[in-house]
Coordinates of C-alpha atoms in Angstrom, one line a residue:
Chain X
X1 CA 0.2 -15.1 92.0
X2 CA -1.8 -14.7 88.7
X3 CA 0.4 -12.3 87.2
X4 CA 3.5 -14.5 87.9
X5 CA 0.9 -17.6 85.9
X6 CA 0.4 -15.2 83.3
X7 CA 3.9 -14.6 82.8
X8 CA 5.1 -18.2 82.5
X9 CA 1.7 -19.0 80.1
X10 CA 3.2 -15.8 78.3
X11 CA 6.8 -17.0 77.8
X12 CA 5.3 -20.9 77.0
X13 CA 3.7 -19.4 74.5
X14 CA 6.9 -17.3 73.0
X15 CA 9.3 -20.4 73.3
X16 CA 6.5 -22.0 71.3
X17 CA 6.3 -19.5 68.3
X18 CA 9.9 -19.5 68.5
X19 CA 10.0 -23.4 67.7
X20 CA 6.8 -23.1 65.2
X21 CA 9.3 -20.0 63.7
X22 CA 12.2 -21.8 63.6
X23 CA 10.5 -25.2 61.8
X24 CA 9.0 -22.7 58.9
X25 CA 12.3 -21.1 58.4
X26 CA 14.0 -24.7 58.4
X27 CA 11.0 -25.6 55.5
X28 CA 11.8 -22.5 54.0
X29 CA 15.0 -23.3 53.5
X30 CA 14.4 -26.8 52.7
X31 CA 12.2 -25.1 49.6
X32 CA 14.6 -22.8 48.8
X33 CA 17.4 -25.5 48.6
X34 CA 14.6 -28.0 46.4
X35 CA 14.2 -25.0 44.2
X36 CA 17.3 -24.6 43.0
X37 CA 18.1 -26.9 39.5
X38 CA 22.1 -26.3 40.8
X39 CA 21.8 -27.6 43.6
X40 CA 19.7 -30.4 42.9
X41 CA 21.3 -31.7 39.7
X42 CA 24.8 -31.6 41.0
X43 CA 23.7 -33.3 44.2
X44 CA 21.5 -36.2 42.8
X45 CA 24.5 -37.1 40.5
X46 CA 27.5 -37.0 43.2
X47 CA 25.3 -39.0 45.5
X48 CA 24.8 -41.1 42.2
X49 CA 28.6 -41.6 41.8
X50 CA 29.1 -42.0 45.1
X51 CA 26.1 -44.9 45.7
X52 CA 28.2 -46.7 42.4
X53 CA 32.1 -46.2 44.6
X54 CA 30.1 -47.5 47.5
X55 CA 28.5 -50.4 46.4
X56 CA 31.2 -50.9 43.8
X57 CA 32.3 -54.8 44.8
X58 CA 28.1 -55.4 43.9
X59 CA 28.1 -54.0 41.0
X60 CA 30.7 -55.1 39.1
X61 CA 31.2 -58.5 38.0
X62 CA 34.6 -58.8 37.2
X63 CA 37.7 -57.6 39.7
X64 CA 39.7 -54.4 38.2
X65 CA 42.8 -56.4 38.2
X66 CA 42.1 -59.6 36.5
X67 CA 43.6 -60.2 33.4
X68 CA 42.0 -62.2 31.0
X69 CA 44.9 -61.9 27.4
X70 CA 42.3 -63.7 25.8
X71 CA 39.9 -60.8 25.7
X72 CA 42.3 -57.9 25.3
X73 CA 40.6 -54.6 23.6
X74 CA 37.1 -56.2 23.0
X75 CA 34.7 -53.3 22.6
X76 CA 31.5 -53.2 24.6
X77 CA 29.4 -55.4 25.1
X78 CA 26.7 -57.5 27.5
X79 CA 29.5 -59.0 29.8
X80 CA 32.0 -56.1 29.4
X81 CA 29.7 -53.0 29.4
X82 CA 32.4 -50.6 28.9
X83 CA 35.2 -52.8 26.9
X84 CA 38.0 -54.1 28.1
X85 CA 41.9 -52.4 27.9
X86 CA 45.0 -53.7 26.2
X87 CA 45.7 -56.2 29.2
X88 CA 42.2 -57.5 28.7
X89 CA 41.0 -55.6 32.2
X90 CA 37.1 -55.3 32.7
X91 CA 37.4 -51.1 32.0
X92 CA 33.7 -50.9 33.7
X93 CA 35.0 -52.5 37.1
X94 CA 38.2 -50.3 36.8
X95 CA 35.8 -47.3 36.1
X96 CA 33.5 -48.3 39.3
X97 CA 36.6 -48.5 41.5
X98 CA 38.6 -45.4 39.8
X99 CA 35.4 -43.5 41.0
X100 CA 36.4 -44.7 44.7
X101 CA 39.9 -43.3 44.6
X102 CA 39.0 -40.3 43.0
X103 CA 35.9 -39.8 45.6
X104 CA 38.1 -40.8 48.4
X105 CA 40.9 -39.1 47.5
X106 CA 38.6 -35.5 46.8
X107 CA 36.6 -35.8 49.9
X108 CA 39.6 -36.1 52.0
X109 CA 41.7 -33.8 50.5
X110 CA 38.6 -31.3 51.0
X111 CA 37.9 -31.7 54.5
X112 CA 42.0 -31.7 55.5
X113 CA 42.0 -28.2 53.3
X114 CA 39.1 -26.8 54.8
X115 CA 40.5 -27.9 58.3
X116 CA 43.8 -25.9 58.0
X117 CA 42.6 -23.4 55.6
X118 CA 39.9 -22.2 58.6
X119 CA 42.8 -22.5 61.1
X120 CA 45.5 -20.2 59.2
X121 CA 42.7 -18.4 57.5
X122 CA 41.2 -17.2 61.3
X123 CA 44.5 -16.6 62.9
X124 CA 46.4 -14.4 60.2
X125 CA 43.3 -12.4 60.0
X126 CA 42.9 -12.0 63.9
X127 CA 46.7 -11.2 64.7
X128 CA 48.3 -9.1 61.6
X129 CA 51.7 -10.2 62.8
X130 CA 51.2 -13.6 62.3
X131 CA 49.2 -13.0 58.7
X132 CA 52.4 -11.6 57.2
X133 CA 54.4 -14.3 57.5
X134 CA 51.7 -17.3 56.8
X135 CA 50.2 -14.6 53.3
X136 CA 53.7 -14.6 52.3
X137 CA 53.9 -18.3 52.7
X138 CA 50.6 -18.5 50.8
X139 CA 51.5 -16.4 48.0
X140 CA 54.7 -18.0 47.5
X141 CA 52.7 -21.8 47.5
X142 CA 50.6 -20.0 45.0
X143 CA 52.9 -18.4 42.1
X144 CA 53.7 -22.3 41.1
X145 CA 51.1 -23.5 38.7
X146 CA 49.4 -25.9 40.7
X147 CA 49.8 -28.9 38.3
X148 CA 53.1 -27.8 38.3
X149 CA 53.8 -27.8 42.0
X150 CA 51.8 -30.9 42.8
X151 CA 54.1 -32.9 40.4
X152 CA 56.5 -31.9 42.1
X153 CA 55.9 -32.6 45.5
X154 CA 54.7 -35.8 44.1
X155 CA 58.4 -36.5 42.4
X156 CA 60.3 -35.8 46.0
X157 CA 57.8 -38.2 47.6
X158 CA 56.9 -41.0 45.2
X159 CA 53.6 -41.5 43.5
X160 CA 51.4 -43.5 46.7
X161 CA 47.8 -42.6 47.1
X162 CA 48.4 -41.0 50.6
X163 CA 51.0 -38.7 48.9
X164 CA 48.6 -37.2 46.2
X165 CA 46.6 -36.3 48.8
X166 CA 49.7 -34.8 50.7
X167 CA 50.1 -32.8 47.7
X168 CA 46.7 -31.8 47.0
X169 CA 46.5 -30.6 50.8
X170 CA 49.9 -28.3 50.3
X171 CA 48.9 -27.2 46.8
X172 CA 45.1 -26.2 47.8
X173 CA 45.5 -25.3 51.4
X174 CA 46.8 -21.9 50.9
X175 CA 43.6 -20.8 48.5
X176 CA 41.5 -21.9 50.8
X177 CA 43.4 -19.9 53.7
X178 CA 43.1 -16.8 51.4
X179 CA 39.3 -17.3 51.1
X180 CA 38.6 -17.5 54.6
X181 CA 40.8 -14.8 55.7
X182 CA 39.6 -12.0 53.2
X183 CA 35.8 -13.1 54.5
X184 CA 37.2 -13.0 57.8
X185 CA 39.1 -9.6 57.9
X186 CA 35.3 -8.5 56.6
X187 CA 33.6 -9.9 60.0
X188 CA 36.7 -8.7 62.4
X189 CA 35.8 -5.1 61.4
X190 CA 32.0 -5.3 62.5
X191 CA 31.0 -3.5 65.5
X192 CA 29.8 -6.1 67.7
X193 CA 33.4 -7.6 67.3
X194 CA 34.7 -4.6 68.5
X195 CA 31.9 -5.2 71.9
X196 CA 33.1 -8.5 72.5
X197 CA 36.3 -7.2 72.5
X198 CA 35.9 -4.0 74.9
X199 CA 34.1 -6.7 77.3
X200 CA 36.8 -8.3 77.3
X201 CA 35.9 -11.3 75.4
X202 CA 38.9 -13.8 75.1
X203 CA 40.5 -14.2 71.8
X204 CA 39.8 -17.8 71.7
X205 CA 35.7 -17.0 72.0
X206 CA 35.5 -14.1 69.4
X207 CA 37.5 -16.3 66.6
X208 CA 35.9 -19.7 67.0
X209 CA 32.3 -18.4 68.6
X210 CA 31.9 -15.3 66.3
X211 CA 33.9 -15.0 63.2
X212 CA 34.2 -19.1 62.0
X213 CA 30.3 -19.3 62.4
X214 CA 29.9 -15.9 60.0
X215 CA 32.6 -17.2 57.4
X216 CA 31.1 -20.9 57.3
X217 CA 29.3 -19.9 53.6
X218 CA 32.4 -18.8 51.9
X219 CA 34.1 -21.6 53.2
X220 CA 31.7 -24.7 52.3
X221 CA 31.6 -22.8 48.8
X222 CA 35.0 -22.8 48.4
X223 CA 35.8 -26.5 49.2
X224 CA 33.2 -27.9 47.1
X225 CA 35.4 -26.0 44.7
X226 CA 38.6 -27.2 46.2
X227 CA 37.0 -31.1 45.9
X228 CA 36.0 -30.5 42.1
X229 CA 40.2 -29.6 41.6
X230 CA 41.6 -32.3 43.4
X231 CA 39.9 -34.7 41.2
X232 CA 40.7 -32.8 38.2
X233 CA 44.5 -32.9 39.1
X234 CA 44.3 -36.2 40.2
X235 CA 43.6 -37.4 37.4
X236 CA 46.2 -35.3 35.8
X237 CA 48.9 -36.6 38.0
X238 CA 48.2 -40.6 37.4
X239 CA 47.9 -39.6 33.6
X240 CA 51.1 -37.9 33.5
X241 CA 52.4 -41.4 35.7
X242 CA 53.2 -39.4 39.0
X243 CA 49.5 -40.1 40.6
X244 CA 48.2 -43.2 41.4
X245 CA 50.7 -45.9 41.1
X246 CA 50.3 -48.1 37.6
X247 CA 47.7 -51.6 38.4
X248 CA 45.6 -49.7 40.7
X249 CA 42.4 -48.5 38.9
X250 CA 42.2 -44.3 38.4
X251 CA 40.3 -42.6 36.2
X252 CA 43.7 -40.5 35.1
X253 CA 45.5 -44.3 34.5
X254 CA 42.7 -45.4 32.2
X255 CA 42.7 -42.6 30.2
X256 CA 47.0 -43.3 30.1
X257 CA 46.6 -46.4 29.3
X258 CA 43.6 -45.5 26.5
X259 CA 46.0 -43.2 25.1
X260 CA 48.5 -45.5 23.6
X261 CA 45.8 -47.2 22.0
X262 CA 43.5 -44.8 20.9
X263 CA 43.5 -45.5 17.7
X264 CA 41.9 -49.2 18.5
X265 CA 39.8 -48.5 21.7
X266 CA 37.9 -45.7 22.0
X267 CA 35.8 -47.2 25.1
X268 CA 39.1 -46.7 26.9
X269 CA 38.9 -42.6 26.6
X270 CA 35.6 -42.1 26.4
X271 CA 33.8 -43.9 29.4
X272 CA 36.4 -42.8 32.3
X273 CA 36.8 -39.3 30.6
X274 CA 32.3 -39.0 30.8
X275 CA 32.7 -40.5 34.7
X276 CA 35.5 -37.8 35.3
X277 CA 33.6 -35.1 33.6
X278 CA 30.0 -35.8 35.2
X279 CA 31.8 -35.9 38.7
X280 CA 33.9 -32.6 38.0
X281 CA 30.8 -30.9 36.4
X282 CA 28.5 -32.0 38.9
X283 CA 30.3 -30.6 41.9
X284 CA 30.6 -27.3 40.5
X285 CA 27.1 -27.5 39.6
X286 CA 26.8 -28.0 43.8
X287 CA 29.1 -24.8 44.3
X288 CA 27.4 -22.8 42.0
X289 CA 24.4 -23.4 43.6
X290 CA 25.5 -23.1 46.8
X291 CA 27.0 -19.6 46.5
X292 CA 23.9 -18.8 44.5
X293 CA 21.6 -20.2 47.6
X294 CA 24.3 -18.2 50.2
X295 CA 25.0 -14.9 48.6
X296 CA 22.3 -13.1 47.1
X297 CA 24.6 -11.2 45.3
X298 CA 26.1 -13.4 43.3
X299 CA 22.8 -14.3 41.5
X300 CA 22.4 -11.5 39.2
X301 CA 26.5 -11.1 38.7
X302 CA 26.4 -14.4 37.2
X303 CA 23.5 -14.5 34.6
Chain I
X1 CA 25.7 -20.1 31.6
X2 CA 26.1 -24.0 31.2
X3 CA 28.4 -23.6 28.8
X4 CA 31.2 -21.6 31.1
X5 CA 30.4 -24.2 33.9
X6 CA 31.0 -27.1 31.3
X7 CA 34.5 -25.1 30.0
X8 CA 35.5 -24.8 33.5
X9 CA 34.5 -28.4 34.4
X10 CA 36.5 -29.9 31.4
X11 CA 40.5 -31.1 32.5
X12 CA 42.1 -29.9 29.4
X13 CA 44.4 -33.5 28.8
X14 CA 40.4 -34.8 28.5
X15 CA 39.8 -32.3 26.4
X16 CA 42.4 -32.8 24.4
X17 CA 42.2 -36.9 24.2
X18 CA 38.6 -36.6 23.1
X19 CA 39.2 -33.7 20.2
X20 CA 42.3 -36.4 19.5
X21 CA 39.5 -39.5 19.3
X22 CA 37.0 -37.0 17.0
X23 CA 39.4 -35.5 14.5
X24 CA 42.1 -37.6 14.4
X25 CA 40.9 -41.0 14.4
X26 CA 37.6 -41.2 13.8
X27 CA 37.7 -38.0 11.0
X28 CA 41.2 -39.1 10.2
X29 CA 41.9 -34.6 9.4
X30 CA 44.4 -34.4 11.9
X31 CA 48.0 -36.1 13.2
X32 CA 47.0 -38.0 16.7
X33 CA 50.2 -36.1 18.0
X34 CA 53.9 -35.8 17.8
X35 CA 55.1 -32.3 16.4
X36 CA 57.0 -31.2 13.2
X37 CA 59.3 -28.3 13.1
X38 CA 58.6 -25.2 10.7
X39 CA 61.4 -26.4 8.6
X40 CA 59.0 -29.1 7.4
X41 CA 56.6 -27.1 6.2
X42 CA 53.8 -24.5 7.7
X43 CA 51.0 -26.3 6.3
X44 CA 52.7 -29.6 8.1
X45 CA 53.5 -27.4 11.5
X46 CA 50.1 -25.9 11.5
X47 CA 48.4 -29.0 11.1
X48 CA 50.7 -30.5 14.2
X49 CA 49.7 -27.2 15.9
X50 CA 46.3 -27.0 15.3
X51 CA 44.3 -29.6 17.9
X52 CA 46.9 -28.7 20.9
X53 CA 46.4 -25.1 20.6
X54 CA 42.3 -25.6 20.6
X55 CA 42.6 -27.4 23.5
X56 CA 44.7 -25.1 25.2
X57 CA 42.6 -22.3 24.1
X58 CA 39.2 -23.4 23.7
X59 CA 38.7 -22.7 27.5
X60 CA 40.7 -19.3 27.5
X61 CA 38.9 -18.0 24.4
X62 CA 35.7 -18.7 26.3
X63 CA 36.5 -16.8 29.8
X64 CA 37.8 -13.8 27.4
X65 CA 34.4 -14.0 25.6
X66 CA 32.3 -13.7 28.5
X67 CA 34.6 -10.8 30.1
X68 CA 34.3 -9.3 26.5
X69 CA 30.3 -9.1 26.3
X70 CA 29.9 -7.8 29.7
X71 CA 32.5 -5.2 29.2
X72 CA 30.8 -4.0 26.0
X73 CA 27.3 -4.5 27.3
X74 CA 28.7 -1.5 29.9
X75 CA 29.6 0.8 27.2
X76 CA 27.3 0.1 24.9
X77 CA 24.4 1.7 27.4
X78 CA 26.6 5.0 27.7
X79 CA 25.4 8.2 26.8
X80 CA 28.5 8.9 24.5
X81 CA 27.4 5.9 22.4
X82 CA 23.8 7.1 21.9
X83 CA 25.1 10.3 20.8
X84 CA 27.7 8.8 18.2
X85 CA 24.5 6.9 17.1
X86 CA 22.5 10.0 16.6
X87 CA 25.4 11.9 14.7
X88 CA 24.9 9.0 12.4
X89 CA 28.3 7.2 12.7
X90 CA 27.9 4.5 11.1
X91 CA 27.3 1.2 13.2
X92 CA 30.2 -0.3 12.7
X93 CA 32.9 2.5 13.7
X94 CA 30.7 2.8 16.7
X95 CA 31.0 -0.4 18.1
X96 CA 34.9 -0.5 16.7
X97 CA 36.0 2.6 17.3
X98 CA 33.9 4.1 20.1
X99 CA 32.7 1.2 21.9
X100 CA 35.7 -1.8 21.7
X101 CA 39.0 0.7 22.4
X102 CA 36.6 1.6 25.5
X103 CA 35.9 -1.6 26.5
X104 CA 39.2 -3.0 25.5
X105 CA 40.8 -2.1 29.3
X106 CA 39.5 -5.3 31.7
X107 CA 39.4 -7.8 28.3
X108 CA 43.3 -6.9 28.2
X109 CA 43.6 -7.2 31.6
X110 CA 42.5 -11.1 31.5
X111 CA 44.4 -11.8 28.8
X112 CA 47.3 -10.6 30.7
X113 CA 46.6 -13.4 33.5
X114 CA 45.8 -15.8 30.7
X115 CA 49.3 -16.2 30.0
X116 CA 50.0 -17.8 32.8
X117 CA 47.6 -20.4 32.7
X118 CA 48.2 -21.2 29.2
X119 CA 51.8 -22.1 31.0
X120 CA 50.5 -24.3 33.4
X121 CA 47.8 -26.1 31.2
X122 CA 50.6 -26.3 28.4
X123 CA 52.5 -28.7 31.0
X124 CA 49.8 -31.5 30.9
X125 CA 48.6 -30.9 27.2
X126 CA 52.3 -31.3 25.7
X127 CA 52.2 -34.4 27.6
X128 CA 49.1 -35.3 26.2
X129 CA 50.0 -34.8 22.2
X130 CA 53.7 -35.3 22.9
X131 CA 55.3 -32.0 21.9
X132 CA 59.4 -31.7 23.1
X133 CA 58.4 -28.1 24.4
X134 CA 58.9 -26.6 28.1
X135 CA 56.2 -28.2 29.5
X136 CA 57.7 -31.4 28.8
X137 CA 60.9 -30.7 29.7
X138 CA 59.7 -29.8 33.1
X139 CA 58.0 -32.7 33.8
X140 CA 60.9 -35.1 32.8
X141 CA 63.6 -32.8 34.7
X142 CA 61.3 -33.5 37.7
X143 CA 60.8 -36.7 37.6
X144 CA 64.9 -37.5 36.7
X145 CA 65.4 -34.8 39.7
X146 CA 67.6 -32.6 37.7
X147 CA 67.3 -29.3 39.9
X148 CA 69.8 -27.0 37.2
X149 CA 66.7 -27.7 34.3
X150 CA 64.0 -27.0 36.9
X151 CA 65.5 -23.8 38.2
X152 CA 66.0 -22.9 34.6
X153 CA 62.8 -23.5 33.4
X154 CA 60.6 -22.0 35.8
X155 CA 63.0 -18.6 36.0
X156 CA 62.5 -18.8 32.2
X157 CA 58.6 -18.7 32.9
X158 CA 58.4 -16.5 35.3
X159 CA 60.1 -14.0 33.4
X160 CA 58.2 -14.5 30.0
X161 CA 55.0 -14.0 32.4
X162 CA 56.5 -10.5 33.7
X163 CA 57.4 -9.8 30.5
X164 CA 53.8 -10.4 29.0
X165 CA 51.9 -8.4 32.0
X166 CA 54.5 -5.5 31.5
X167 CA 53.5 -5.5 27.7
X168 CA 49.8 -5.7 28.6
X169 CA 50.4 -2.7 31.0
X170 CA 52.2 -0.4 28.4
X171 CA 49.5 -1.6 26.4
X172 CA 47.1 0.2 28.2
X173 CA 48.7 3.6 27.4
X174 CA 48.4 2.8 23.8
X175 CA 44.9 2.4 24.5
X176 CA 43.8 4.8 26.4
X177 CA 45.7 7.8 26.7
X178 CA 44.6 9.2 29.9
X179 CA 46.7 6.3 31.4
X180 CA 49.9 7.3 29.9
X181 CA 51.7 8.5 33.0
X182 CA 54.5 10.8 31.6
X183 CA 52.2 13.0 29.7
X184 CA 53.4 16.9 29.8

């Protein structure tokens, strides 16, 4: 009787180091993440952007499609911070809500991407029939540049938000399936896959319960690389006219529009191009850090 | 460090409408855009030339820099170079001669690749400074649909970039000749 008492107080007390063990390494890594300026300069400014996209109908005072030919081209000033355009458009409101399109449309096209990517990544690296055709696929999606190729996708289907991030998906899917499979061929090799296996683990549990779990860091680095590009060739597309259709507000359609009238408006360049720039730049900054955080490794490579 | 990050983070139409804003309207040195053939002049070409090929290169120039420095940083801690140094070869013949042909292998390398981004970018930054060159005409052939100009174009491309890589490999022969693969 007293030995089986001392064996429960014994494993009460192990579950409870475990938890106490498990809190410091979840600090740890709280410290760790806090630590690193990547990290935390890249995050405080998306989440920055993002709080302005959000609460964008609060902030701004004036709607992005009211046109006021009274006050075309003013330059900044208290009531129009950031100018206004050649049809006399608030260009701060249109920057606020060109920040939710390009938010929107990087965010989705990032978690679509890293959807499929994991899906054809896993299965061409766990059946080498199947990763034949799908790589050949791949490499075949990726010998176009991918400006190229997303203009013209975007030219069969007509320039619609929903099709840019149709694009964006066909154009960045493949990379992404290339990142995870390479990281994934890497795990498949590993002994204890090889266990599972001769146990006569189903296919189903050693893919999803063993090798997605060990490829999750390459993965999340990657798409925070994948989101940083879709906005950069979003923009792109509605400045070469094949993104975002004309009235609606996009970082890439001010910056059109700016163009013609550079000469007279500089507000129009500058201020969308800073927003575009500080997103772009700050999500890298996030990757960066990431991988840094992720792969010891790549710290020393890089500096 | 920041620096790559910012060259990387930088769309290069933005880059290119902002050099526009700084030295074309607001320093008034350079044409906004719009191109003039060599016939009018090479100072007038040049001058045409010059922004669109800084914004196409600006980046490039700076991913071949950094390749550069850590490829000579290799070379330069090699025993061969300390003894050039203490045969008293002058400094500059050893970091020429000695060191760069040495080093020259992976900076030729990305070059190579560079190519084919310089394609692609050129696409949006012909756009941006209206230039009538390939990257223009396959953005108007897509949007007017007209397949023949399409097909044409990107055969044309593809084959300029396999012509450039197959340069870039000879290249390497001329470099270093324990590459060249019929030697007797």
């Amino acid at each position: 009787m007293n030995t089986i008492n001392e064996v429960i107080i014994k494993s009460d007390t192990l579950s409870q180091n475990k938890k106490e063990l498990s809190i410091e390494r979840r600090a740890l890594f709280i410290r760790r993440v806090l630590a690193n300026k990547m990290i935390v300069t890249g995050g405080v400014i998306l989440f920055f952007i993002s709080l302005i996209a959000l609460f964008a109908p609060v902030i701004t005072q004036f709607s992005p499609y009211e046109l006021e030919s009274t006050n075309r081209l003013k330059a900044p000033s208290a009531t129009h911070w950031f100018g206004t355009d050649n049809f006399g458009r608030d260009i701060f409101s249109r920057v606020v809500y060109g920040a939710r399109v390009s938010l929107v449309i990087g965010i989705s096209v990032a978690l679509i991407t890293a959807v499929i990517g994991l899906f054809l990544g896993l299965y061409s690296a766990y059946y080498r029939k199947l990763d034949h055709v799908l790589m050949r696929f791949a490499d075949g999606l990726m010998a176009f540049p991918s400006i190229l190729l997303a203009i013209a996708i975007m030219a069969v289907m007509g320039p619609k938000a929903i099709n840019v991030v149709i694009a964006l998906v066909i154009v960045e899917s493949p990379v992404v399936a290339r990142v995870v499979r390479s990281a994934a061929l890497v795990i498949k090799e590993q002994t204890y896959i090889e266990a599972m296996k001769a146990q006569g683990a189903s296919a189903w549990r050693i893919i999803w319960g063993h090798i997605a779990p060990n490829i999750l860091p390459s993965l999340i680095v990657q798409i925070t690389y994948v989101f940083s590009v879709s906005m950069i060739i979003e923009a792109a597309l509605s400045f070469l006219g094949a993104g975002i259709p004309a009235p609606s507000p996009s970082w890439g359609n001010i910056l059109f529009d700016g163009k013609s009238v550079i000469y007279s408006a500089w507000w129009m360049t500058v201020f969308p191009g800073a927003f575009l720039l500080l997103a772009v730049l700050s999500s890298n900054l996030l990757g960066d850090g990431i991988r840094d955080l992720l792969d010891p490794h790549s710290n020393k490579a890089n500096k | 460090m920041v620096f790559a990050l910012l060259g990387i983070s930088v769309p290069s139409f933005l880059l290119g409408l902002l050099l526009m804003l700084l030295f074309s309207v607001n320093l008034g040195w350079l044409p906004v855009a719009g191109y003039k053939p060599l016939s009018a002049g090479l100072l007038i070409h040049l001058k045409f030339l010059l922004l669109p090929a800084i914004t196409l290169g600006a980046i490039q120039a700076a991913l071949i820099a950094r390749m550069t420095r850590s490829s000579m940083l290799d070379i330069l801690s090699m025993n061969y170079i300390k003894t050039a140094h203490a045969k008293g070869v002058k400094e500059r013949t050893v970091v020429y001669k000695h060191a760069l042909r040495n080093a020259f292998i992976p900076i030729l390398t990305v070059m190579g690749q560079t190519f084919g981004t310089l394609i692609a970018g050129a696409i949006v930054v012909e756009v941006v400074f209206n230039i009538p060159g390939i990257g223009q005409l396959i953005i108007n052939s897509v949007s007017r649909r007209d397949y023949a100009v399409i097909q044409g174009t990107v055969l044309l491309i593809a084959v300029s970039y396999v012509f450039v890589n197959l340069i870039v490999d000879l290249l390497y022969g001329v470099i270093d000749p324990r590459i060249r693969l019929n030697r007797k």
